[in-house]
Amino acid sequence: MPTKIEWADESWNPVTGCTKVDEGCRNCYAERMSKRLAGRYGYPADDPFRVTLHPERLDKPLHWKKPRRIFVNSMSDLFHPDVPDAFIDQVFAVMALASHHQFMILTKRPKNMMHYLEWEDYDPYETRVDMVNCRTSDFAHTFDEYITPEGWPLPNVWLGVSVHDQKSADERIPILLQTPAAKRFVSYEPALGAVDFTYLENGRSCGLTGWYITPDKTGGGEPDQHQGEKLDLVIMGGESGHGARPTHPDWARTVRDDCAAAGVPFLFKQWG
């Protein structure tokens, strides 16, 4: 459905429901919305925020002819442990077919995401074609093009992590940067504490340039520097709604300036 989220044109929720993992989840928008929808639109009446699969929604992007940017699971986390790999396979199969769209996936569980995406054997992809309800006559041909090494990770899929302070950034961004992806982004929302994207893991890595260091292997005493993957977009926003906690203006100014210096696009959504 159309969304008011600034960085997306549509939201697509083949999964709804989640469980809280950190302080950033305290005033979860998706949880509030699911309670309002309890007993309707596939939200369980007894526990509307329970992780629920909606296979009937899988083919929605195939019916959207106009290219658009789609937020995948605005009401859940695709890499929640209660979402089976077989269902994630179906989501990725649809995204492969709908190559005219861009898909944005956000998670607070980057280890699960990395584990899923670090496939080394391409044979299983062929069977995943059969797991999606085929809506077009050229479905299998289109998906076969994407199961070659040249087409994986999917070029139209952005992977991202949500962070709310330095600790969550230190834990999640380095894992994101190690995960196979065409594009990577961070949603720094709700911004509950300062985040230095240039000084992750106590200075061991920079998310905006891709530089990271490892212990010295030469015996010279100096750490080894490496150029790795970097972020392609940083989105930031203060917490909104009832009980919203404040965001300090200096946090936003610093991230804006650091992104500008590194040439990384920065989007500030709202103060709260």
PDB file of C-alpha atoms in Angstrom:
ATOM      1  CA  MET A   1       0.000   0.000   0.000  1.00  0.00           C
ATOM      2  CA  PRO A   2       1.136   3.632  -0.444  1.00  0.00           C
ATOM      3  CA  THR A   3       3.203   4.820   2.494  1.00  0.00           C
ATOM      4  CA  LYS A   4       3.932   8.134   4.183  1.00  0.00           C
ATOM      5  CA  ILE A   5       7.530   7.044   4.761  1.00  0.00           C
ATOM      6  CA  GLU A   6       9.715   9.604   2.970  1.00  0.00           C
ATOM      7  CA  TRP A   7      12.182   7.150   1.479  1.00  0.00           C
ATOM      8  CA  ALA A   8       9.660   4.702   0.020  1.00  0.00           C
ATOM      9  CA  ASP A   9       6.738   4.744  -2.393  1.00  0.00           C
ATOM     10  CA  GLU A  10       5.001   1.616  -1.111  1.00  0.00           C
ATOM     11  CA  SER A  11       5.128  -0.791   1.794  1.00  0.00           C
ATOM     12  CA  TRP A  12       4.830  -4.541   1.299  1.00  0.00           C
ATOM     13  CA  ASN A  13       4.142  -6.715   4.332  1.00  0.00           C
ATOM     14  CA  PRO A  14       4.274 -10.445   3.573  1.00  0.00           C
ATOM     15  CA  VAL A  15       5.096 -10.785   7.287  1.00  0.00           C
ATOM     16  CA  THR A  16       3.619  -8.870  10.223  1.00  0.00           C
ATOM     17  CA  GLY A  17       4.458  -8.942  13.908  1.00  0.00           C
ATOM     18  CA  CYS A  18       7.725  -8.953  15.791  1.00  0.00           C
ATOM     19  CA  THR A  19       9.336  -9.072  19.242  1.00  0.00           C
ATOM     20  CA  LYS A  20      11.301  -6.295  20.894  1.00  0.00           C
ATOM     21  CA  VAL A  21      15.068  -6.609  21.027  1.00  0.00           C
ATOM     22  CA  ASP A  22      16.320  -3.312  22.478  1.00  0.00           C
ATOM     23  CA  GLU A  23      15.457   0.114  23.854  1.00  0.00           C
ATOM     24  CA  GLY A  24      14.787   1.444  20.372  1.00  0.00           C
ATOM     25  CA  CYS A  25      11.744  -0.849  20.210  1.00  0.00           C
ATOM     26  CA  ARG A  26      10.056   0.571  23.326  1.00  0.00           C
ATOM     27  CA  ASN A  27       7.513   2.746  21.495  1.00  0.00           C
ATOM     28  CA  CYS A  28       7.264   0.585  18.379  1.00  0.00           C
ATOM     29  CA  TYR A  29       4.993   2.084  15.725  1.00  0.00           C
ATOM     30  CA  ALA A  30       4.263  -1.311  14.182  1.00  0.00           C
ATOM     31  CA  GLU A  31       3.102  -2.708  17.515  1.00  0.00           C
ATOM     32  CA  ARG A  32       0.738   0.222  18.078  1.00  0.00           C
ATOM     33  CA  MET A  33      -0.676  -0.092  14.588  1.00  0.00           C
ATOM     34  CA  SER A  34      -1.153  -3.864  14.861  1.00  0.00           C
ATOM     35  CA  LYS A  35      -3.213  -3.425  18.030  1.00  0.00           C
ATOM     36  CA  ARG A  36      -5.516  -1.062  16.166  1.00  0.00           C
ATOM     37  CA  LEU A  37      -5.921  -3.677  13.428  1.00  0.00           C
ATOM     38  CA  ALA A  38      -6.449  -6.676  15.747  1.00  0.00           C
ATOM     39  CA  GLY A  39      -8.818  -9.194  14.213  1.00  0.00           C
ATOM     40  CA  ARG A  40      -8.696  -7.512  10.791  1.00  0.00           C
ATOM     41  CA  TYR A  41      -6.503  -7.715   7.677  1.00  0.00           C
ATOM     42  CA  GLY A  42      -4.789 -10.857   8.911  1.00  0.00           C
ATOM     43  CA  TYR A  43      -3.738  -9.546  12.339  1.00  0.00           C
ATOM     44  CA  PRO A  44      -4.595 -12.155  15.026  1.00  0.00           C
ATOM     45  CA  ALA A  45      -7.326 -10.956  17.372  1.00  0.00           C
ATOM     46  CA  ASP A  46      -5.746 -12.501  20.463  1.00  0.00           C
ATOM     47  CA  ASP A  47      -2.176 -11.344  19.813  1.00  0.00           C
ATOM     48  CA  PRO A  48      -2.044  -8.936  16.865  1.00  0.00           C
ATOM     49  CA  PHE A  49       1.731  -8.446  17.036  1.00  0.00           C
ATOM     50  CA  ARG A  50       2.481 -12.157  16.857  1.00  0.00           C
ATOM     51  CA  VAL A  51       4.763 -12.995  13.924  1.00  0.00           C
ATOM     52  CA  THR A  52       2.360 -13.955  11.137  1.00  0.00           C
ATOM     53  CA  LEU A  53       3.094 -15.033   7.566  1.00  0.00           C
ATOM     54  CA  HIS A  54       0.837 -13.746   4.780  1.00  0.00           C
ATOM     55  CA  PRO A  55       1.520 -15.886   1.690  1.00  0.00           C
ATOM     56  CA  GLU A  56      -1.461 -14.309  -0.061  1.00  0.00           C
ATOM     57  CA  ARG A  57       0.464 -11.013  -0.148  1.00  0.00           C
ATOM     58  CA  LEU A  58       3.593 -12.418  -1.774  1.00  0.00           C
ATOM     59  CA  ASP A  59       2.715 -11.558  -5.356  1.00  0.00           C
ATOM     60  CA  LYS A  60       1.620  -7.943  -4.764  1.00  0.00           C
ATOM     61  CA  PRO A  61       4.741  -6.325  -6.272  1.00  0.00           C
ATOM     62  CA  LEU A  62       4.207  -8.329  -9.464  1.00  0.00           C
ATOM     63  CA  HIS A  63       0.998  -6.378 -10.059  1.00  0.00           C
ATOM     64  CA  TRP A  64       2.626  -2.953  -9.652  1.00  0.00           C
ATOM     65  CA  LYS A  65       3.696  -2.042 -13.166  1.00  0.00           C
ATOM     66  CA  LYS A  66       5.135   1.395 -12.405  1.00  0.00           C
ATOM     67  CA  PRO A  67       8.672   1.173 -10.921  1.00  0.00           C
ATOM     68  CA  ARG A  68       8.725   2.156  -7.283  1.00  0.00           C
ATOM     69  CA  ARG A  69      10.799   1.917  -4.121  1.00  0.00           C
ATOM     70  CA  ILE A  70       9.229  -0.613  -1.752  1.00  0.00           C
ATOM     71  CA  PHE A  71       9.767  -0.923   1.999  1.00  0.00           C
ATOM     72  CA  VAL A  72       9.684  -4.656   2.745  1.00  0.00           C
ATOM     73  CA  ASN A  73       7.999  -5.498   6.057  1.00  0.00           C
ATOM     74  CA  SER A  74       7.369  -2.115   7.593  1.00  0.00           C
ATOM     75  CA  MET A  75       5.301  -4.036  10.167  1.00  0.00           C
ATOM     76  CA  SER A  76       7.838  -6.745  10.965  1.00  0.00           C
ATOM     77  CA  ASP A  77      11.415  -7.978  10.555  1.00  0.00           C
ATOM     78  CA  LEU A  78      11.976 -10.376   7.663  1.00  0.00           C
ATOM     79  CA  PHE A  79      14.869 -11.983   9.536  1.00  0.00           C
ATOM     80  CA  HIS A  80      12.987 -12.613  12.761  1.00  0.00           C
ATOM     81  CA  PRO A  81      13.777 -16.165  13.959  1.00  0.00           C
ATOM     82  CA  ASP A  82      10.103 -17.127  13.600  1.00  0.00           C
ATOM     83  CA  VAL A  83      10.183 -16.481   9.842  1.00  0.00           C
ATOM     84  CA  PRO A  84      11.263 -19.714   8.085  1.00  0.00           C
ATOM     85  CA  ASP A  85      13.991 -19.601   5.460  1.00  0.00           C
ATOM     86  CA  ALA A  86      11.552 -21.183   3.022  1.00  0.00           C
ATOM     87  CA  PHE A  87       9.295 -18.140   3.305  1.00  0.00           C
ATOM     88  CA  ILE A  88      12.224 -15.734   2.951  1.00  0.00           C
ATOM     89  CA  ASP A  89      13.098 -17.671  -0.212  1.00  0.00           C
ATOM     90  CA  GLN A  90       9.685 -16.786  -1.590  1.00  0.00           C
ATOM     91  CA  VAL A  91      10.123 -13.108  -0.766  1.00  0.00           C
ATOM     92  CA  PHE A  92      13.480 -13.032  -2.544  1.00  0.00           C
ATOM     93  CA  ALA A  93      12.061 -14.901  -5.530  1.00  0.00           C
ATOM     94  CA  VAL A  94       9.382 -12.238  -5.963  1.00  0.00           C
ATOM     95  CA  MET A  95      11.973  -9.470  -5.648  1.00  0.00           C
ATOM     96  CA  ALA A  96      14.066 -11.193  -8.309  1.00  0.00           C
ATOM     97  CA  LEU A  97      11.099 -11.325 -10.659  1.00  0.00           C
ATOM     98  CA  ALA A  98      10.026  -7.728  -9.951  1.00  0.00           C
ATOM     99  CA  SER A  99      13.347  -6.325 -11.121  1.00  0.00           C
ATOM    100  CA  HIS A 100      11.752  -3.013 -12.152  1.00  0.00           C
ATOM    101  CA  HIS A 101      11.244  -2.163  -8.462  1.00  0.00           C
ATOM    102  CA  GLN A 102      13.742  -1.323  -5.739  1.00  0.00           C
ATOM    103  CA  PHE A 103      13.224  -3.163  -2.462  1.00  0.00           C
ATOM    104  CA  MET A 104      14.433  -1.871   0.918  1.00  0.00           C
ATOM    105  CA  ILE A 105      14.806  -4.397   3.753  1.00  0.00           C
ATOM    106  CA  LEU A 106      15.508  -3.262   7.326  1.00  0.00           C
ATOM    107  CA  THR A 107      16.433  -5.568  10.184  1.00  0.00           C
ATOM    108  CA  LYS A 108      17.616  -5.451  13.774  1.00  0.00           C
ATOM    109  CA  ARG A 109      18.892  -8.995  13.377  1.00  0.00           C
ATOM    110  CA  PRO A 110      21.825  -8.632  10.963  1.00  0.00           C
ATOM    111  CA  LYS A 111      23.430 -11.918  12.005  1.00  0.00           C
ATOM    112  CA  ASN A 112      20.342 -13.788  10.806  1.00  0.00           C
ATOM    113  CA  MET A 113      20.372 -11.790   7.577  1.00  0.00           C
ATOM    114  CA  MET A 114      24.044 -12.463   6.915  1.00  0.00           C
ATOM    115  CA  HIS A 115      23.601 -16.174   7.616  1.00  0.00           C
ATOM    116  CA  TYR A 116      20.716 -16.365   5.150  1.00  0.00           C
ATOM    117  CA  LEU A 117      22.501 -14.440   2.392  1.00  0.00           C
ATOM    118  CA  GLU A 118      25.875 -16.125   2.628  1.00  0.00           C
ATOM    119  CA  TRP A 119      24.910 -18.946   0.304  1.00  0.00           C
ATOM    120  CA  GLU A 120      27.839 -20.698  -1.341  1.00  0.00           C
ATOM    121  CA  ASP A 121      25.954 -23.291  -3.359  1.00  0.00           C
ATOM    122  CA  TYR A 122      23.709 -22.029  -6.151  1.00  0.00           C
ATOM    123  CA  ASP A 123      21.902 -25.321  -6.772  1.00  0.00           C
ATOM    124  CA  PRO A 124      19.145 -24.650  -4.179  1.00  0.00           C
ATOM    125  CA  TYR A 125      17.932 -21.565  -6.069  1.00  0.00           C
ATOM    126  CA  GLU A 126      16.353 -23.636  -8.816  1.00  0.00           C
ATOM    127  CA  THR A 127      13.956 -25.310  -6.386  1.00  0.00           C
ATOM    128  CA  ARG A 128      12.955 -21.937  -4.924  1.00  0.00           C
ATOM    129  CA  VAL A 129      11.271 -20.985  -8.163  1.00  0.00           C
ATOM    130  CA  ASP A 130       8.579 -23.570  -7.428  1.00  0.00           C
ATOM    131  CA  MET A 131       7.936 -22.037  -3.996  1.00  0.00           C
ATOM    132  CA  VAL A 132       6.394 -18.875  -5.384  1.00  0.00           C
ATOM    133  CA  ASN A 133       2.953 -18.760  -6.935  1.00  0.00           C
ATOM    134  CA  CYS A 134       3.803 -18.102 -10.564  1.00  0.00           C
ATOM    135  CA  ARG A 135       1.877 -15.081 -11.894  1.00  0.00           C
ATOM    136  CA  THR A 136       3.558 -14.588 -15.257  1.00  0.00           C
ATOM    137  CA  SER A 137       4.457 -17.020 -18.032  1.00  0.00           C
ATOM    138  CA  ASP A 138       8.138 -16.017 -17.988  1.00  0.00           C
ATOM    139  CA  PHE A 139       8.597 -16.334 -14.218  1.00  0.00           C
ATOM    140  CA  ALA A 140      11.016 -19.262 -14.282  1.00  0.00           C
ATOM    141  CA  HIS A 141      13.113 -17.725 -17.074  1.00  0.00           C
ATOM    142  CA  THR A 142      13.366 -14.405 -15.251  1.00  0.00           C
ATOM    143  CA  PHE A 143      14.362 -15.988 -11.965  1.00  0.00           C
ATOM    144  CA  ASP A 144      16.916 -18.289 -13.607  1.00  0.00           C
ATOM    145  CA  GLU A 145      18.769 -15.199 -14.796  1.00  0.00           C
ATOM    146  CA  TYR A 146      19.221 -14.121 -11.197  1.00  0.00           C
ATOM    147  CA  ILE A 147      20.519 -17.387  -9.798  1.00  0.00           C
ATOM    148  CA  THR A 148      23.865 -17.060 -11.548  1.00  0.00           C
ATOM    149  CA  PRO A 149      26.761 -15.654  -9.516  1.00  0.00           C
ATOM    150  CA  GLU A 150      26.597 -12.425 -11.563  1.00  0.00           C
ATOM    151  CA  GLY A 151      23.063 -11.807 -10.349  1.00  0.00           C
ATOM    152  CA  TRP A 152      23.508 -12.470  -6.670  1.00  0.00           C
ATOM    153  CA  PRO A 153      23.075 -10.481  -4.495  1.00  0.00           C
ATOM    154  CA  LEU A 154      19.991  -9.159  -6.250  1.00  0.00           C
ATOM    155  CA  PRO A 155      20.848  -5.782  -7.823  1.00  0.00           C
ATOM    156  CA  ASN A 156      17.469  -4.238  -6.970  1.00  0.00           C
ATOM    157  CA  VAL A 157      17.540  -5.079  -3.246  1.00  0.00           C
ATOM    158  CA  TRP A 158      18.908  -2.733  -0.578  1.00  0.00           C
ATOM    159  CA  LEU A 159      19.784  -4.247   2.799  1.00  0.00           C
ATOM    160  CA  GLY A 160      19.748  -2.131   5.939  1.00  0.00           C
ATOM    161  CA  VAL A 161      19.934  -2.177   9.709  1.00  0.00           C
ATOM    162  CA  SER A 162      18.133  -0.076  12.306  1.00  0.00           C
ATOM    163  CA  VAL A 163      20.223   1.561  15.040  1.00  0.00           C
ATOM    164  CA  HIS A 164      19.389   3.986  17.829  1.00  0.00           C
ATOM    165  CA  ASP A 165      22.702   4.672  19.597  1.00  0.00           C
ATOM    166  CA  GLN A 166      26.425   3.985  19.353  1.00  0.00           C
ATOM    167  CA  LYS A 167      26.212   0.516  20.884  1.00  0.00           C
ATOM    168  CA  SER A 168      23.612  -0.704  18.408  1.00  0.00           C
ATOM    169  CA  ALA A 169      25.555   0.890  15.547  1.00  0.00           C
ATOM    170  CA  ASP A 170      28.786  -0.805  16.642  1.00  0.00           C
ATOM    171  CA  GLU A 171      27.022  -4.161  16.801  1.00  0.00           C
ATOM    172  CA  ARG A 172      24.994  -4.040  13.587  1.00  0.00           C
ATOM    173  CA  ILE A 173      26.702  -1.891  10.959  1.00  0.00           C
ATOM    174  CA  PRO A 174      29.920  -3.956  10.697  1.00  0.00           C
ATOM    175  CA  ILE A 175      27.823  -7.096  10.145  1.00  0.00           C
ATOM    176  CA  LEU A 176      25.796  -5.306   7.464  1.00  0.00           C
ATOM    177  CA  LEU A 177      29.000  -4.277   5.686  1.00  0.00           C
ATOM    178  CA  GLN A 178      30.117  -7.924   5.613  1.00  0.00           C
ATOM    179  CA  THR A 179      26.796  -9.132   4.194  1.00  0.00           C
ATOM    180  CA  PRO A 180      26.435  -9.673   0.424  1.00  0.00           C
ATOM    181  CA  ALA A 181      24.326  -6.781  -0.894  1.00  0.00           C
ATOM    182  CA  ALA A 182      24.019  -4.529  -3.922  1.00  0.00           C
ATOM    183  CA  LYS A 183      23.333  -1.506  -1.696  1.00  0.00           C
ATOM    184  CA  ARG A 184      23.464  -0.980   2.074  1.00  0.00           C
ATOM    185  CA  PHE A 185      21.756   1.592   4.278  1.00  0.00           C
ATOM    186  CA  VAL A 186      21.160   2.472   7.908  1.00  0.00           C
ATOM    187  CA  SER A 187      18.018   3.773   9.572  1.00  0.00           C
ATOM    188  CA  TYR A 188      19.198   5.751  12.595  1.00  0.00           C
ATOM    189  CA  GLU A 189      15.736   6.031  14.092  1.00  0.00           C
ATOM    190  CA  PRO A 190      14.650   6.614  16.737  1.00  0.00           C
ATOM    191  CA  ALA A 191      17.823   8.584  17.413  1.00  0.00           C
ATOM    192  CA  LEU A 192      18.224   8.101  21.167  1.00  0.00           C
ATOM    193  CA  GLY A 193      21.957   8.709  21.457  1.00  0.00           C
ATOM    194  CA  ALA A 194      24.847  10.086  19.446  1.00  0.00           C
ATOM    195  CA  VAL A 195      26.312   7.842  16.729  1.00  0.00           C
ATOM    196  CA  ASP A 196      29.724   8.369  15.139  1.00  0.00           C
ATOM    197  CA  PHE A 197      29.576   6.499  11.836  1.00  0.00           C
ATOM    198  CA  THR A 198      33.251   7.245  11.232  1.00  0.00           C
ATOM    199  CA  TYR A 199      34.374   5.597  14.482  1.00  0.00           C
ATOM    200  CA  LEU A 200      32.589   2.278  14.817  1.00  0.00           C
ATOM    201  CA  GLU A 201      33.770  -0.435  17.196  1.00  0.00           C
ATOM    202  CA  ASN A 202      36.030   2.017  19.061  1.00  0.00           C
ATOM    203  CA  GLY A 203      37.675   3.158  15.860  1.00  0.00           C
ATOM    204  CA  ARG A 204      38.158  -0.207  14.190  1.00  0.00           C
ATOM    205  CA  SER A 205      35.953   0.693  11.222  1.00  0.00           C
ATOM    206  CA  CYS A 206      34.314   3.583   9.367  1.00  0.00           C
ATOM    207  CA  GLY A 207      30.883   2.909   7.938  1.00  0.00           C
ATOM    208  CA  LEU A 208      30.991   5.914   5.598  1.00  0.00           C
ATOM    209  CA  THR A 209      34.259   5.112   3.808  1.00  0.00           C
ATOM    210  CA  GLY A 210      34.598   1.355   4.300  1.00  0.00           C
ATOM    211  CA  TRP A 211      38.010   1.542   5.939  1.00  0.00           C
ATOM    212  CA  TYR A 212      38.648  -0.924   8.744  1.00  0.00           C
ATOM    213  CA  ILE A 213      41.654  -2.206  10.642  1.00  0.00           C
ATOM    214  CA  THR A 214      42.750  -5.634  11.802  1.00  0.00           C
ATOM    215  CA  PRO A 215      45.523  -6.623  14.200  1.00  0.00           C
ATOM    216  CA  ASP A 216      49.045  -6.390  12.802  1.00  0.00           C
ATOM    217  CA  LYS A 217      50.227  -9.573  11.079  1.00  0.00           C
ATOM    218  CA  THR A 218      53.719  -8.358  10.131  1.00  0.00           C
ATOM    219  CA  GLY A 219      55.177  -7.904  13.589  1.00  0.00           C
ATOM    220  CA  GLY A 220      55.612  -4.166  13.100  1.00  0.00           C
ATOM    221  CA  GLY A 221      53.103  -3.257  15.759  1.00  0.00           C
ATOM    222  CA  GLU A 222      50.830  -1.148  13.530  1.00  0.00           C
ATOM    223  CA  PRO A 223      47.338  -2.428  12.662  1.00  0.00           C
ATOM    224  CA  ASP A 224      46.622  -3.390   9.056  1.00  0.00           C
ATOM    225  CA  GLN A 225      44.214  -1.125   7.150  1.00  0.00           C
ATOM    226  CA  HIS A 226      41.755  -2.467   4.593  1.00  0.00           C
ATOM    227  CA  GLN A 227      39.187  -0.964   2.238  1.00  0.00           C
ATOM    228  CA  GLY A 228      35.851  -2.755   2.480  1.00  0.00           C
ATOM    229  CA  GLU A 229      32.210  -2.030   1.730  1.00  0.00           C
ATOM    230  CA  LYS A 230      30.603   1.232   2.818  1.00  0.00           C
ATOM    231  CA  LEU A 231      27.121   2.558   3.436  1.00  0.00           C
ATOM    232  CA  ASP A 232      25.164   3.917   0.474  1.00  0.00           C
ATOM    233  CA  LEU A 233      22.558   5.849   2.476  1.00  0.00           C
ATOM    234  CA  VAL A 234      21.976   7.051   6.039  1.00  0.00           C
ATOM    235  CA  ILE A 235      18.436   7.879   7.178  1.00  0.00           C
ATOM    236  CA  MET A 236      17.898   9.612  10.503  1.00  0.00           C
ATOM    237  CA  GLY A 237      14.858  10.602  12.519  1.00  0.00           C
ATOM    238  CA  GLY A 238      13.741  11.419  16.012  1.00  0.00           C
ATOM    239  CA  GLU A 239      11.154   9.361  17.851  1.00  0.00           C
ATOM    240  CA  SER A 240       7.534  10.319  17.212  1.00  0.00           C
ATOM    241  CA  GLY A 241       4.243   9.541  18.887  1.00  0.00           C
ATOM    242  CA  HIS A 242       3.163   9.265  22.512  1.00  0.00           C
ATOM    243  CA  GLY A 243       6.063   9.117  24.956  1.00  0.00           C
ATOM    244  CA  ALA A 244       8.633  10.121  22.342  1.00  0.00           C
ATOM    245  CA  ARG A 245      12.166  10.606  23.650  1.00  0.00           C
ATOM    246  CA  PRO A 246      14.156  13.641  22.434  1.00  0.00           C
ATOM    247  CA  THR A 247      16.845  13.781  19.755  1.00  0.00           C
ATOM    248  CA  HIS A 248      19.685  16.276  20.232  1.00  0.00           C
ATOM    249  CA  PRO A 249      20.306  18.601  17.250  1.00  0.00           C
ATOM    250  CA  ASP A 250      24.063  18.071  17.503  1.00  0.00           C
ATOM    251  CA  TRP A 251      23.631  14.362  16.746  1.00  0.00           C
ATOM    252  CA  ALA A 252      21.943  15.212  13.448  1.00  0.00           C
ATOM    253  CA  ARG A 253      24.424  17.945  12.501  1.00  0.00           C
ATOM    254  CA  THR A 254      27.387  15.656  13.078  1.00  0.00           C
ATOM    255  CA  VAL A 255      26.003  12.790  11.005  1.00  0.00           C
ATOM    256  CA  ARG A 256      24.931  15.192   8.244  1.00  0.00           C
ATOM    257  CA  ASP A 257      28.400  16.724   8.037  1.00  0.00           C
ATOM    258  CA  ASP A 258      30.192  13.373   8.180  1.00  0.00           C
ATOM    259  CA  CYS A 259      27.996  11.986   5.401  1.00  0.00           C
ATOM    260  CA  ALA A 260      28.594  15.077   3.264  1.00  0.00           C
ATOM    261  CA  ALA A 261      32.354  14.769   3.728  1.00  0.00           C
ATOM    262  CA  ALA A 262      32.259  11.103   2.691  1.00  0.00           C
ATOM    263  CA  GLY A 263      29.815  11.599  -0.194  1.00  0.00           C
ATOM    264  CA  VAL A 264      27.154   9.400   1.389  1.00  0.00           C
ATOM    265  CA  PRO A 265      23.522  10.548   0.904  1.00  0.00           C
ATOM    266  CA  PHE A 266      21.850  11.621   4.152  1.00  0.00           C
ATOM    267  CA  LEU A 267      18.108  11.935   4.750  1.00  0.00           C
ATOM    268  CA  PHE A 268      16.766  13.562   7.896  1.00  0.00           C
ATOM    269  CA  LYS A 269      13.112  12.664   8.411  1.00  0.00           C
ATOM    270  CA  GLN A 270      11.881  14.536  11.465  1.00  0.00           C
ATOM    271  CA  TRP A 271      12.822  15.699  14.960  1.00  0.00           C
ATOM    272  CA  GLY A 272      10.017  13.697  16.520  1.00  0.00           C
TER     273      GLY A 272
END
